């Protein structure tokens, strides 16, 4: 029986490997075919890819990230979270000084709330983290007046972050949209470039746009790939993709809530390092009509300069720092829960879940 199962597992591994290899070959083929069409007439938004002019970065950069952890009990759920902004002053690519908001070692926040079902719980957790991050970004922008503000992730909520209108959390979502709009307005007023850097994007918008201009085997290959995978093969080090609008407002459930500002949300991909995958960059385009391409070039140049630190890993140093400062250590969560437990002795709601307290495994 054991030998038979071993053979079955090997057969499955071989099949899986064959599938991955075929998929990879089709993606490489599609990338090569599209790269040869860089100036094809079907492409209405400029070059498919272009070289990014590498210039040393000088100026002030603020990067914001947040961390959150959760613990579930019999009748309540507990969230522990914090956000941090790291402000780096650059002079020709060198960091001259670093400041932080609210501090270099920000204290965590904690909240307990009645147990929610799966969807409500997920919404509550994401809304708590996002509101913390965007409020931190607004405060840091006011405190440091940077020329570039970076967020970890996109510059607007994702579809999965939006509760149903019938949910008690919908008002919290509306407050989050207001926080984002305040950030957009403050960046525009202070002439600060706002960009979100996505480490591991699974977006397909660029692929969808490209698929409209190709046919045959290339079009078929594009049906089974994502932007990041395709552009890993299409882009060379120091190149960016074409820029495009995040989405059309009428077809995106979240963008509809952002009114006219939705038109200013653009995206591009850039490959800062030879052996790493492209970064997706979402940004608030503040350019006047006709200046969108030059604005995209400027965003790409800044992200390129800040991310090209290692040939195998590309990411802005300020965002790496903010991530490290905001991360919630499991030991902090344990300590916070112990303090809470000491003040709620005998509370049924604070009993451990049965799956976590059974005396045997």
mmCIF file of C-alpha atoms in Angstrom:
data_model
loop_
_atom_site.group_PDB
_atom_site.id
_atom_site.type_symbol
_atom_site.label_atom_id
_atom_site.label_comp_id
_atom_site.label_asym_id
_atom_site.label_seq_id
_atom_site.Cartn_x
_atom_site.Cartn_y
_atom_site.Cartn_z
ATOM 1 C CA UNK A 1 0.000 0.000 0.000
ATOM 2 C CA UNK A 2 2.794 2.429 0.893
ATOM 3 C CA UNK A 3 4.672 1.741 -2.367
ATOM 4 C CA UNK A 4 1.489 2.280 -4.367
ATOM 5 C CA UNK A 5 0.831 5.611 -2.695
ATOM 6 C CA UNK A 6 4.443 6.650 -3.305
ATOM 7 C CA UNK A 7 4.040 5.928 -7.022
ATOM 8 C CA UNK A 8 0.765 7.828 -7.088
ATOM 9 C CA UNK A 9 2.353 10.861 -5.433
ATOM 10 C CA UNK A 10 5.300 10.782 -7.852
ATOM 11 C CA UNK A 11 2.890 10.565 -10.775
ATOM 12 C CA UNK A 12 1.020 13.605 -9.445
ATOM 13 C CA UNK A 13 4.258 15.537 -8.943
ATOM 14 C CA UNK A 14 5.361 14.737 -12.487
ATOM 15 C CA UNK A 15 2.024 15.882 -13.871
ATOM 16 C CA UNK A 16 2.152 19.070 -11.833
ATOM 17 C CA UNK A 17 5.716 19.777 -12.965
ATOM 18 C CA UNK A 18 4.742 19.210 -16.596
ATOM 19 C CA UNK A 19 1.827 21.628 -16.207
ATOM 20 C CA UNK A 20 4.044 24.325 -14.661
ATOM 21 C CA UNK A 21 6.701 23.925 -17.347
ATOM 22 C CA UNK A 22 4.155 24.155 -20.165
ATOM 23 C CA UNK A 23 2.548 27.188 -18.569
ATOM 24 C CA UNK A 24 5.933 28.858 -18.170
ATOM 25 C CA UNK A 25 6.825 28.168 -21.802
ATOM 26 C CA UNK A 26 3.562 29.714 -23.017
ATOM 27 C CA UNK A 27 4.136 32.798 -20.861
ATOM 28 C CA UNK A 28 7.652 33.227 -22.212
ATOM 29 C CA UNK A 29 6.293 32.875 -25.753
ATOM 30 C CA UNK A 30 3.604 35.491 -25.110
ATOM 31 C CA UNK A 31 6.121 37.921 -23.602
ATOM 32 C CA UNK A 32 8.501 37.538 -26.560
ATOM 33 C CA UNK A 33 5.663 38.009 -29.048
ATOM 34 C CA UNK A 34 4.367 41.130 -27.310
ATOM 35 C CA UNK A 35 7.824 42.637 -26.892
ATOM 36 C CA UNK A 36 8.235 42.426 -30.669
ATOM 37 C CA UNK A 37 5.028 44.495 -31.002
ATOM 38 C CA UNK A 38 6.262 47.391 -28.833
ATOM 39 C CA UNK A 39 5.186 49.979 -31.410
ATOM 40 C CA UNK A 40 2.191 48.122 -32.813
ATOM 41 C CA UNK A 41 -0.645 50.391 -34.034
ATOM 42 C CA UNK A 42 -3.223 48.710 -31.774
ATOM 43 C CA UNK A 43 -1.495 50.177 -28.739
ATOM 44 C CA UNK A 44 -3.252 53.445 -27.993
ATOM 45 C CA UNK A 45 -1.469 54.385 -24.781
ATOM 46 C CA UNK A 46 2.140 54.804 -25.919
ATOM 47 C CA UNK A 47 4.962 52.286 -25.851
ATOM 48 C CA UNK A 48 4.312 48.881 -24.310
ATOM 49 C CA UNK A 49 7.537 49.230 -22.343
ATOM 50 C CA UNK A 50 10.258 51.833 -22.015
ATOM 51 C CA UNK A 51 13.607 52.351 -20.361
ATOM 52 C CA UNK A 52 13.515 54.255 -17.069
ATOM 53 C CA UNK A 53 16.139 56.977 -16.803
ATOM 54 C CA UNK A 54 18.088 56.242 -13.608
ATOM 55 C CA UNK A 55 18.858 59.414 -11.650
ATOM 56 C CA UNK A 56 20.158 59.686 -8.068
ATOM 57 C CA UNK A 57 17.326 60.495 -5.689
ATOM 58 C CA UNK A 58 17.444 63.544 -3.437
ATOM 59 C CA UNK A 59 14.579 64.623 -1.232
ATOM 60 C CA UNK A 60 12.352 63.494 1.596
ATOM 61 C CA UNK A 61 10.465 60.199 1.407
ATOM 62 C CA UNK A 62 7.819 59.007 3.846
ATOM 63 C CA UNK A 63 6.779 55.338 3.811
ATOM 64 C CA UNK A 64 3.834 53.979 5.802
ATOM 65 C CA UNK A 65 2.949 50.427 6.758
ATOM 66 C CA UNK A 66 0.798 48.743 9.354
ATOM 67 C CA UNK A 67 0.729 45.445 11.192
ATOM 68 C CA UNK A 68 -2.170 43.599 12.785
ATOM 69 C CA UNK A 69 -2.725 40.334 14.632
ATOM 70 C CA UNK A 70 -5.846 38.686 16.003
ATOM 71 C CA UNK A 71 -6.789 36.174 18.682
ATOM 72 C CA UNK A 72 -10.187 34.460 18.844
ATOM 73 C CA UNK A 73 -11.970 33.464 22.045
ATOM 74 C CA UNK A 74 -15.270 31.851 22.979
ATOM 75 C CA UNK A 75 -17.317 35.044 22.722
ATOM 76 C CA UNK A 76 -14.956 37.842 21.728
ATOM 77 C CA UNK A 77 -12.224 38.509 19.220
ATOM 78 C CA UNK A 78 -9.156 40.590 20.023
ATOM 79 C CA UNK A 79 -7.176 42.736 17.584
ATOM 80 C CA UNK A 80 -3.686 44.098 18.214
ATOM 81 C CA UNK A 81 -2.327 46.554 15.671
ATOM 82 C CA UNK A 82 -0.134 49.546 14.961
ATOM 83 C CA UNK A 83 1.105 51.697 12.072
ATOM 84 C CA UNK A 84 4.394 53.473 11.529
ATOM 85 C CA UNK A 85 5.736 56.087 9.130
ATOM 86 C CA UNK A 86 9.451 56.156 8.321
ATOM 87 C CA UNK A 87 10.804 59.420 6.917
ATOM 88 C CA UNK A 88 14.145 59.232 5.079
ATOM 89 C CA UNK A 89 16.017 62.307 3.882
ATOM 90 C CA UNK A 90 18.049 61.428 0.768
ATOM 91 C CA UNK A 91 20.957 63.226 -0.839
ATOM 92 C CA UNK A 92 22.093 61.631 -4.127
ATOM 93 C CA UNK A 93 20.789 58.181 -3.106
ATOM 94 C CA UNK A 94 22.340 58.369 0.383
ATOM 95 C CA UNK A 95 20.190 58.497 3.517
ATOM 96 C CA UNK A 96 21.255 61.510 5.578
ATOM 97 C CA UNK A 97 18.645 61.229 8.341
ATOM 98 C CA UNK A 98 15.678 59.174 9.491
ATOM 99 C CA UNK A 99 12.616 60.193 11.507
ATOM 100 C CA UNK A 100 9.511 58.295 12.540
ATOM 101 C CA UNK A 101 5.852 58.823 13.338
ATOM 102 C CA UNK A 102 4.383 58.309 15.866
ATOM 103 C CA UNK A 103 7.780 57.109 17.132
ATOM 104 C CA UNK A 104 10.638 54.810 16.263
ATOM 105 C CA UNK A 105 9.063 52.116 18.446
ATOM 106 C CA UNK A 106 5.305 52.776 18.207
ATOM 107 C CA UNK A 107 3.070 51.277 20.867
ATOM 108 C CA UNK A 108 0.412 48.835 19.745
ATOM 109 C CA UNK A 109 -3.319 49.377 20.087
ATOM 110 C CA UNK A 110 -5.742 46.700 21.253
ATOM 111 C CA UNK A 111 -9.490 46.214 20.997
ATOM 112 C CA UNK A 112 -11.947 43.456 21.899
ATOM 113 C CA UNK A 113 -15.298 43.043 20.146
ATOM 114 C CA UNK A 114 -18.099 40.454 19.998
ATOM 115 C CA UNK A 115 -17.327 37.453 17.819
ATOM 116 C CA UNK A 116 -18.262 37.982 14.182
ATOM 117 C CA UNK A 117 -18.891 35.581 11.331
ATOM 118 C CA UNK A 118 -16.198 34.956 8.711
ATOM 119 C CA UNK A 119 -16.928 37.838 6.322
ATOM 120 C CA UNK A 120 -17.652 40.408 9.044
ATOM 121 C CA UNK A 121 -14.522 39.381 10.920
ATOM 122 C CA UNK A 122 -12.370 39.794 7.814
ATOM 123 C CA UNK A 123 -13.883 43.210 7.061
ATOM 124 C CA UNK A 124 -13.403 44.397 10.622
ATOM 125 C CA UNK A 125 -9.760 43.365 10.635
ATOM 126 C CA UNK A 126 -8.909 44.930 7.272
ATOM 127 C CA UNK A 127 -10.797 48.163 7.983
ATOM 128 C CA UNK A 128 -9.048 48.535 11.342
ATOM 129 C CA UNK A 129 -5.631 48.134 9.721
ATOM 130 C CA UNK A 130 -6.376 50.391 6.757
ATOM 131 C CA UNK A 131 -7.828 53.218 8.847
ATOM 132 C CA UNK A 132 -4.788 53.068 11.103
ATOM 133 C CA UNK A 133 -2.403 53.204 8.123
ATOM 134 C CA UNK A 134 -4.171 56.020 6.274
ATOM 135 C CA UNK A 135 -4.564 58.124 9.420
ATOM 136 C CA UNK A 136 -0.848 57.602 10.052
ATOM 137 C CA UNK A 137 -0.111 58.645 6.454
ATOM 138 C CA UNK A 138 -2.189 61.816 6.794
ATOM 139 C CA UNK A 139 -0.424 62.751 10.029
ATOM 140 C CA UNK A 140 3.043 61.974 8.645
ATOM 141 C CA UNK A 141 2.376 64.018 5.513
ATOM 142 C CA UNK A 142 1.427 66.983 7.676
ATOM 143 C CA UNK A 143 4.439 66.523 9.979
ATOM 144 C CA UNK A 144 7.241 65.857 7.468
ATOM 145 C CA UNK A 145 6.072 67.503 4.188
ATOM 146 C CA UNK A 146 7.765 64.908 1.931
ATOM 147 C CA UNK A 147 8.042 65.062 -1.847
ATOM 148 C CA UNK A 148 7.097 61.370 -2.059
ATOM 149 C CA UNK A 149 4.690 59.372 0.117
ATOM 150 C CA UNK A 150 4.773 55.590 -0.245
ATOM 151 C CA UNK A 151 2.161 53.154 1.014
ATOM 152 C CA UNK A 152 2.685 49.421 1.370
ATOM 153 C CA UNK A 153 0.090 48.069 -1.013
ATOM 154 C CA UNK A 154 -2.422 49.936 -3.103
ATOM 155 C CA UNK A 155 -3.565 53.525 -2.599
ATOM 156 C CA UNK A 156 -7.208 52.547 -2.235
ATOM 157 C CA UNK A 157 -9.140 49.739 -0.522
ATOM 158 C CA UNK A 158 -9.568 46.438 -2.329
ATOM 159 C CA UNK A 159 -12.925 44.970 -3.276
ATOM 160 C CA UNK A 160 -12.641 42.381 -0.482
ATOM 161 C CA UNK A 161 -12.269 45.216 2.050
ATOM 162 C CA UNK A 162 -15.711 46.655 1.267
ATOM 163 C CA UNK A 163 -18.535 45.370 3.492
ATOM 164 C CA UNK A 164 -22.048 44.818 2.264
ATOM 165 C CA UNK A 165 -24.253 47.882 2.683
ATOM 166 C CA UNK A 166 -26.371 45.917 5.139
ATOM 167 C CA UNK A 167 -23.335 45.337 7.372
ATOM 168 C CA UNK A 168 -22.881 47.260 10.614
ATOM 169 C CA UNK A 169 -19.313 47.907 9.404
ATOM 170 C CA UNK A 170 -20.365 49.875 6.322
ATOM 171 C CA UNK A 171 -20.145 53.183 8.187
ATOM 172 C CA UNK A 172 -16.543 52.320 9.067
ATOM 173 C CA UNK A 173 -15.842 51.727 5.382
ATOM 174 C CA UNK A 174 -17.354 55.108 4.498
ATOM 175 C CA UNK A 175 -15.090 56.725 7.095
ATOM 176 C CA UNK A 176 -12.124 54.953 5.479
ATOM 177 C CA UNK A 177 -13.044 56.364 2.053
ATOM 178 C CA UNK A 178 -13.121 59.833 3.627
ATOM 179 C CA UNK A 179 -9.646 59.210 5.090
ATOM 180 C CA UNK A 180 -8.306 58.275 1.649
ATOM 181 C CA UNK A 181 -9.896 61.300 -0.022
ATOM 182 C CA UNK A 182 -8.358 63.566 2.615
ATOM 183 C CA UNK A 183 -4.969 62.013 1.852
ATOM 184 C CA UNK A 184 -5.414 62.563 -1.891
ATOM 185 C CA UNK A 185 -6.375 66.202 -1.359
ATOM 186 C CA UNK A 186 -3.476 66.814 1.027
ATOM 187 C CA UNK A 187 -0.990 65.287 -1.437
ATOM 188 C CA UNK A 188 -2.353 67.428 -4.266
ATOM 189 C CA UNK A 189 -2.237 70.565 -2.121
ATOM 190 C CA UNK A 190 1.336 69.882 -0.990
ATOM 191 C CA UNK A 191 2.530 68.669 -4.419
ATOM 192 C CA UNK A 192 3.518 65.344 -2.899
ATOM 193 C CA UNK A 193 3.584 62.270 -5.118
ATOM 194 C CA UNK A 194 1.465 59.488 -3.599
ATOM 195 C CA UNK A 195 2.310 55.938 -4.661
ATOM 196 C CA UNK A 196 1.509 52.459 -3.402
ATOM 197 C CA UNK A 197 4.029 49.679 -3.984
ATOM 198 C CA UNK A 198 2.606 46.162 -4.269
ATOM 199 C CA UNK A 199 5.151 43.417 -3.634
ATOM 200 C CA UNK A 200 3.170 40.430 -4.894
ATOM 201 C CA UNK A 201 0.480 41.579 -7.286
ATOM 202 C CA UNK A 202 -1.958 39.139 -8.860
ATOM 203 C CA UNK A 203 -3.600 41.839 -10.948
ATOM 204 C CA UNK A 204 -4.567 41.144 -14.560
ATOM 205 C CA UNK A 205 -5.481 44.605 -15.852
ATOM 206 C CA UNK A 206 -2.359 45.001 -18.023
ATOM 207 C CA UNK A 207 -2.843 41.504 -19.441
ATOM 208 C CA UNK A 208 -6.471 42.314 -20.276
ATOM 209 C CA UNK A 209 -5.414 45.466 -22.129
ATOM 210 C CA UNK A 210 -2.739 43.598 -24.055
ATOM 211 C CA UNK A 211 -5.073 40.751 -24.944
ATOM 212 C CA UNK A 212 -7.259 43.176 -26.899
ATOM 213 C CA UNK A 213 -4.440 43.679 -29.415
ATOM 214 C CA UNK A 214 -3.204 40.143 -30.027
ATOM 215 C CA UNK A 215 -4.656 36.907 -31.332
ATOM 216 C CA UNK A 216 -3.914 33.224 -31.764
ATOM 217 C CA UNK A 217 -1.498 31.445 -29.436
ATOM 218 C CA UNK A 218 -0.422 34.715 -27.822
ATOM 219 C CA UNK A 219 -3.983 35.583 -26.827
ATOM 220 C CA UNK A 220 -4.517 32.057 -25.486
ATOM 221 C CA UNK A 221 -1.362 32.287 -23.365
ATOM 222 C CA UNK A 222 -2.551 35.580 -21.884
ATOM 223 C CA UNK A 223 -5.696 33.890 -20.587
ATOM 224 C CA UNK A 224 -3.601 31.899 -18.106
ATOM 225 C CA UNK A 225 -1.265 34.498 -16.668
ATOM 226 C CA UNK A 226 -1.111 37.578 -14.472
ATOM 227 C CA UNK A 227 0.511 40.957 -15.042
ATOM 228 C CA UNK A 228 3.484 40.227 -12.816
ATOM 229 C CA UNK A 229 4.269 36.834 -14.358
ATOM 230 C CA UNK A 230 4.045 38.104 -17.936
ATOM 231 C CA UNK A 231 6.037 41.259 -17.248
ATOM 232 C CA UNK A 232 8.723 39.254 -15.469
ATOM 233 C CA UNK A 233 9.623 37.945 -18.929
ATOM 234 C CA UNK A 234 8.644 40.991 -20.982
ATOM 235 C CA UNK A 235 10.542 43.652 -19.033
ATOM 236 C CA UNK A 236 14.286 43.908 -18.691
ATOM 237 C CA UNK A 237 16.083 45.460 -15.730
ATOM 238 C CA UNK A 238 15.419 49.192 -15.561
ATOM 239 C CA UNK A 239 12.295 49.106 -17.731
ATOM 240 C CA UNK A 240 8.696 49.946 -16.939
ATOM 241 C CA UNK A 241 5.429 48.957 -18.527
ATOM 242 C CA UNK A 242 2.940 51.336 -20.070
ATOM 243 C CA UNK A 243 0.808 53.194 -17.534
ATOM 244 C CA UNK A 244 -2.938 52.656 -17.326
ATOM 245 C CA UNK A 245 -5.938 53.710 -15.282
ATOM 246 C CA UNK A 246 -6.669 51.534 -12.267
ATOM 247 C CA UNK A 247 -10.097 50.748 -13.670
ATOM 248 C CA UNK A 248 -13.181 52.416 -15.072
ATOM 249 C CA UNK A 249 -15.281 53.750 -12.187
ATOM 250 C CA UNK A 250 -18.554 52.311 -13.421
ATOM 251 C CA UNK A 251 -17.174 48.766 -13.408
ATOM 252 C CA UNK A 252 -15.352 48.818 -10.061
ATOM 253 C CA UNK A 253 -17.358 48.634 -6.837
ATOM 254 C CA UNK A 254 -14.766 50.529 -4.769
ATOM 255 C CA UNK A 255 -13.743 53.170 -7.322
ATOM 256 C CA UNK A 256 -17.381 54.229 -7.621
ATOM 257 C CA UNK A 257 -17.123 55.518 -4.063
ATOM 258 C CA UNK A 258 -14.211 57.836 -4.927
ATOM 259 C CA UNK A 259 -16.036 60.065 -7.405
ATOM 260 C CA UNK A 260 -13.894 62.198 -9.703
ATOM 261 C CA UNK A 261 -10.706 61.214 -7.873
ATOM 262 C CA UNK A 262 -11.055 57.718 -9.336
ATOM 263 C CA UNK A 263 -9.889 59.033 -12.723
ATOM 264 C CA UNK A 264 -6.545 60.031 -11.192
ATOM 265 C CA UNK A 265 -5.669 56.539 -9.946
ATOM 266 C CA UNK A 266 -3.129 55.032 -12.345
ATOM 267 C CA UNK A 267 -0.813 52.003 -12.370
ATOM 268 C CA UNK A 268 2.422 50.805 -13.908
ATOM 269 C CA UNK A 269 4.934 48.007 -13.420
ATOM 270 C CA UNK A 270 8.676 48.476 -13.088
ATOM 271 C CA UNK A 271 11.555 46.011 -12.905
ATOM 272 C CA UNK A 272 14.292 47.626 -10.768
ATOM 273 C CA UNK A 273 16.419 44.489 -10.290
ATOM 274 C CA UNK A 274 17.752 41.927 -12.732
ATOM 275 C CA UNK A 275 16.808 38.830 -10.745
ATOM 276 C CA UNK A 276 13.628 40.002 -9.061
ATOM 277 C CA UNK A 277 10.076 40.297 -10.291
ATOM 278 C CA UNK A 278 8.457 43.569 -11.342
ATOM 279 C CA UNK A 279 6.873 45.821 -8.750
ATOM 280 C CA UNK A 280 3.378 47.112 -9.306
ATOM 281 C CA UNK A 281 3.061 50.808 -8.511
ATOM 282 C CA UNK A 282 -0.353 52.434 -8.049
ATOM 283 C CA UNK A 283 -0.183 56.215 -7.955
ATOM 284 C CA UNK A 284 -2.257 59.375 -7.820
ATOM 285 C CA UNK A 285 -1.714 61.133 -11.151
ATOM 286 C CA UNK A 286 -1.634 64.868 -10.458
ATOM 287 C CA UNK A 287 -0.602 65.852 -13.991
ATOM 288 C CA UNK A 288 -2.700 68.193 -16.150
ATOM 289 C CA UNK A 289 -4.268 66.807 -19.328
ATOM 290 C CA UNK A 290 -1.527 65.704 -21.684
ATOM 291 C CA UNK A 291 1.072 65.346 -18.932
ATOM 292 C CA UNK A 292 0.179 61.847 -17.760
ATOM 293 C CA UNK A 293 3.092 60.101 -19.485
ATOM 294 C CA UNK A 294 5.685 62.502 -18.072
ATOM 295 C CA UNK A 295 4.155 62.051 -14.613
ATOM 296 C CA UNK A 296 4.374 58.254 -14.982
ATOM 297 C CA UNK A 297 8.042 58.614 -15.972
ATOM 298 C CA UNK A 298 8.696 60.668 -12.835
ATOM 299 C CA UNK A 299 6.984 58.118 -10.571
ATOM 300 C CA UNK A 300 8.934 55.274 -12.180
ATOM 301 C CA UNK A 301 12.252 57.125 -11.826
ATOM 302 C CA UNK A 302 11.668 57.720 -8.120
ATOM 303 C CA UNK A 303 10.611 54.145 -7.353
ATOM 304 C CA UNK A 304 13.494 52.805 -9.453
ATOM 305 C CA UNK A 305 16.070 54.908 -7.603
ATOM 306 C CA UNK A 306 14.695 53.890 -4.198
ATOM 307 C CA UNK A 307 14.263 50.178 -4.993
ATOM 308 C CA UNK A 308 17.390 49.208 -6.941
ATOM 309 C CA UNK A 309 19.347 48.238 -3.834
ATOM 310 C CA UNK A 310 19.914 44.555 -4.496
ATOM 311 C CA UNK A 311 20.005 42.599 -7.758
ATOM 312 C CA UNK A 312 17.835 39.865 -6.254
ATOM 313 C CA UNK A 313 15.346 41.927 -4.207
ATOM 314 C CA UNK A 314 13.844 45.249 -5.241
ATOM 315 C CA UNK A 315 11.826 47.305 -2.766
ATOM 316 C CA UNK A 316 12.080 50.866 -1.395
ATOM 317 C CA UNK A 317 14.248 50.931 1.737
ATOM 318 C CA UNK A 318 11.839 53.256 3.539
ATOM 319 C CA UNK A 319 8.990 50.770 3.068
ATOM 320 C CA UNK A 320 11.153 47.942 4.358
ATOM 321 C CA UNK A 321 11.902 50.035 7.440
ATOM 322 C CA UNK A 322 8.243 50.936 7.992
ATOM 323 C CA UNK A 323 7.293 47.269 7.691
ATOM 324 C CA UNK A 324 9.845 46.246 10.325
ATOM 325 C CA UNK A 325 8.699 48.993 12.700
ATOM 326 C CA UNK A 326 4.992 48.230 12.288
ATOM 327 C CA UNK A 327 5.142 44.435 12.483
ATOM 328 C CA UNK A 328 3.293 43.010 15.482
ATOM 329 C CA UNK A 329 5.410 40.428 17.289
ATOM 330 C CA UNK A 330 3.503 37.331 18.517
ATOM 331 C CA UNK A 331 5.057 37.882 21.948
ATOM 332 C CA UNK A 332 3.414 41.312 22.116
ATOM 333 C CA UNK A 333 0.072 39.713 21.358
ATOM 334 C CA UNK A 334 0.595 37.101 24.064
ATOM 335 C CA UNK A 335 1.511 39.795 26.576
ATOM 336 C CA UNK A 336 -1.505 41.931 25.689
ATOM 337 C CA UNK A 337 -3.840 38.943 25.941
ATOM 338 C CA UNK A 338 -2.403 37.960 29.337
ATOM 339 C CA UNK A 339 -3.021 41.475 30.659
ATOM 340 C CA UNK A 340 -6.554 41.387 29.301
ATOM 341 C CA UNK A 341 -7.175 37.938 30.801
ATOM 342 C CA UNK A 342 -6.011 39.129 34.212
ATOM 343 C CA UNK A 343 -8.746 41.768 34.177
ATOM 344 C CA UNK A 344 -11.537 39.484 32.914
ATOM 345 C CA UNK A 345 -11.323 36.503 35.268
ATOM 346 C CA UNK A 346 -14.441 34.332 35.017
ATOM 347 C CA UNK A 347 -15.772 35.944 31.823
ATOM 348 C CA UNK A 348 -17.275 33.221 29.628
ATOM 349 C CA UNK A 349 -16.640 35.229 26.477
ATOM 350 C CA UNK A 350 -12.911 35.186 27.176
ATOM 351 C CA UNK A 351 -12.607 31.410 27.456
ATOM 352 C CA UNK A 352 -10.266 29.769 24.966
ATOM 353 C CA UNK A 353 -11.808 28.088 21.942
ATOM 354 C CA UNK A 354 -12.398 24.369 22.455
ATOM 355 C CA UNK A 355 -10.027 23.460 19.616
ATOM 356 C CA UNK A 356 -7.273 25.349 21.438
ATOM 357 C CA UNK A 357 -7.956 23.921 24.902
ATOM 358 C CA UNK A 358 -8.593 20.196 24.496
ATOM 359 C CA UNK A 359 -6.333 18.044 26.721
ATOM 360 C CA UNK A 360 -5.270 15.664 23.936
ATOM 361 C CA UNK A 361 -4.193 15.812 20.290
#
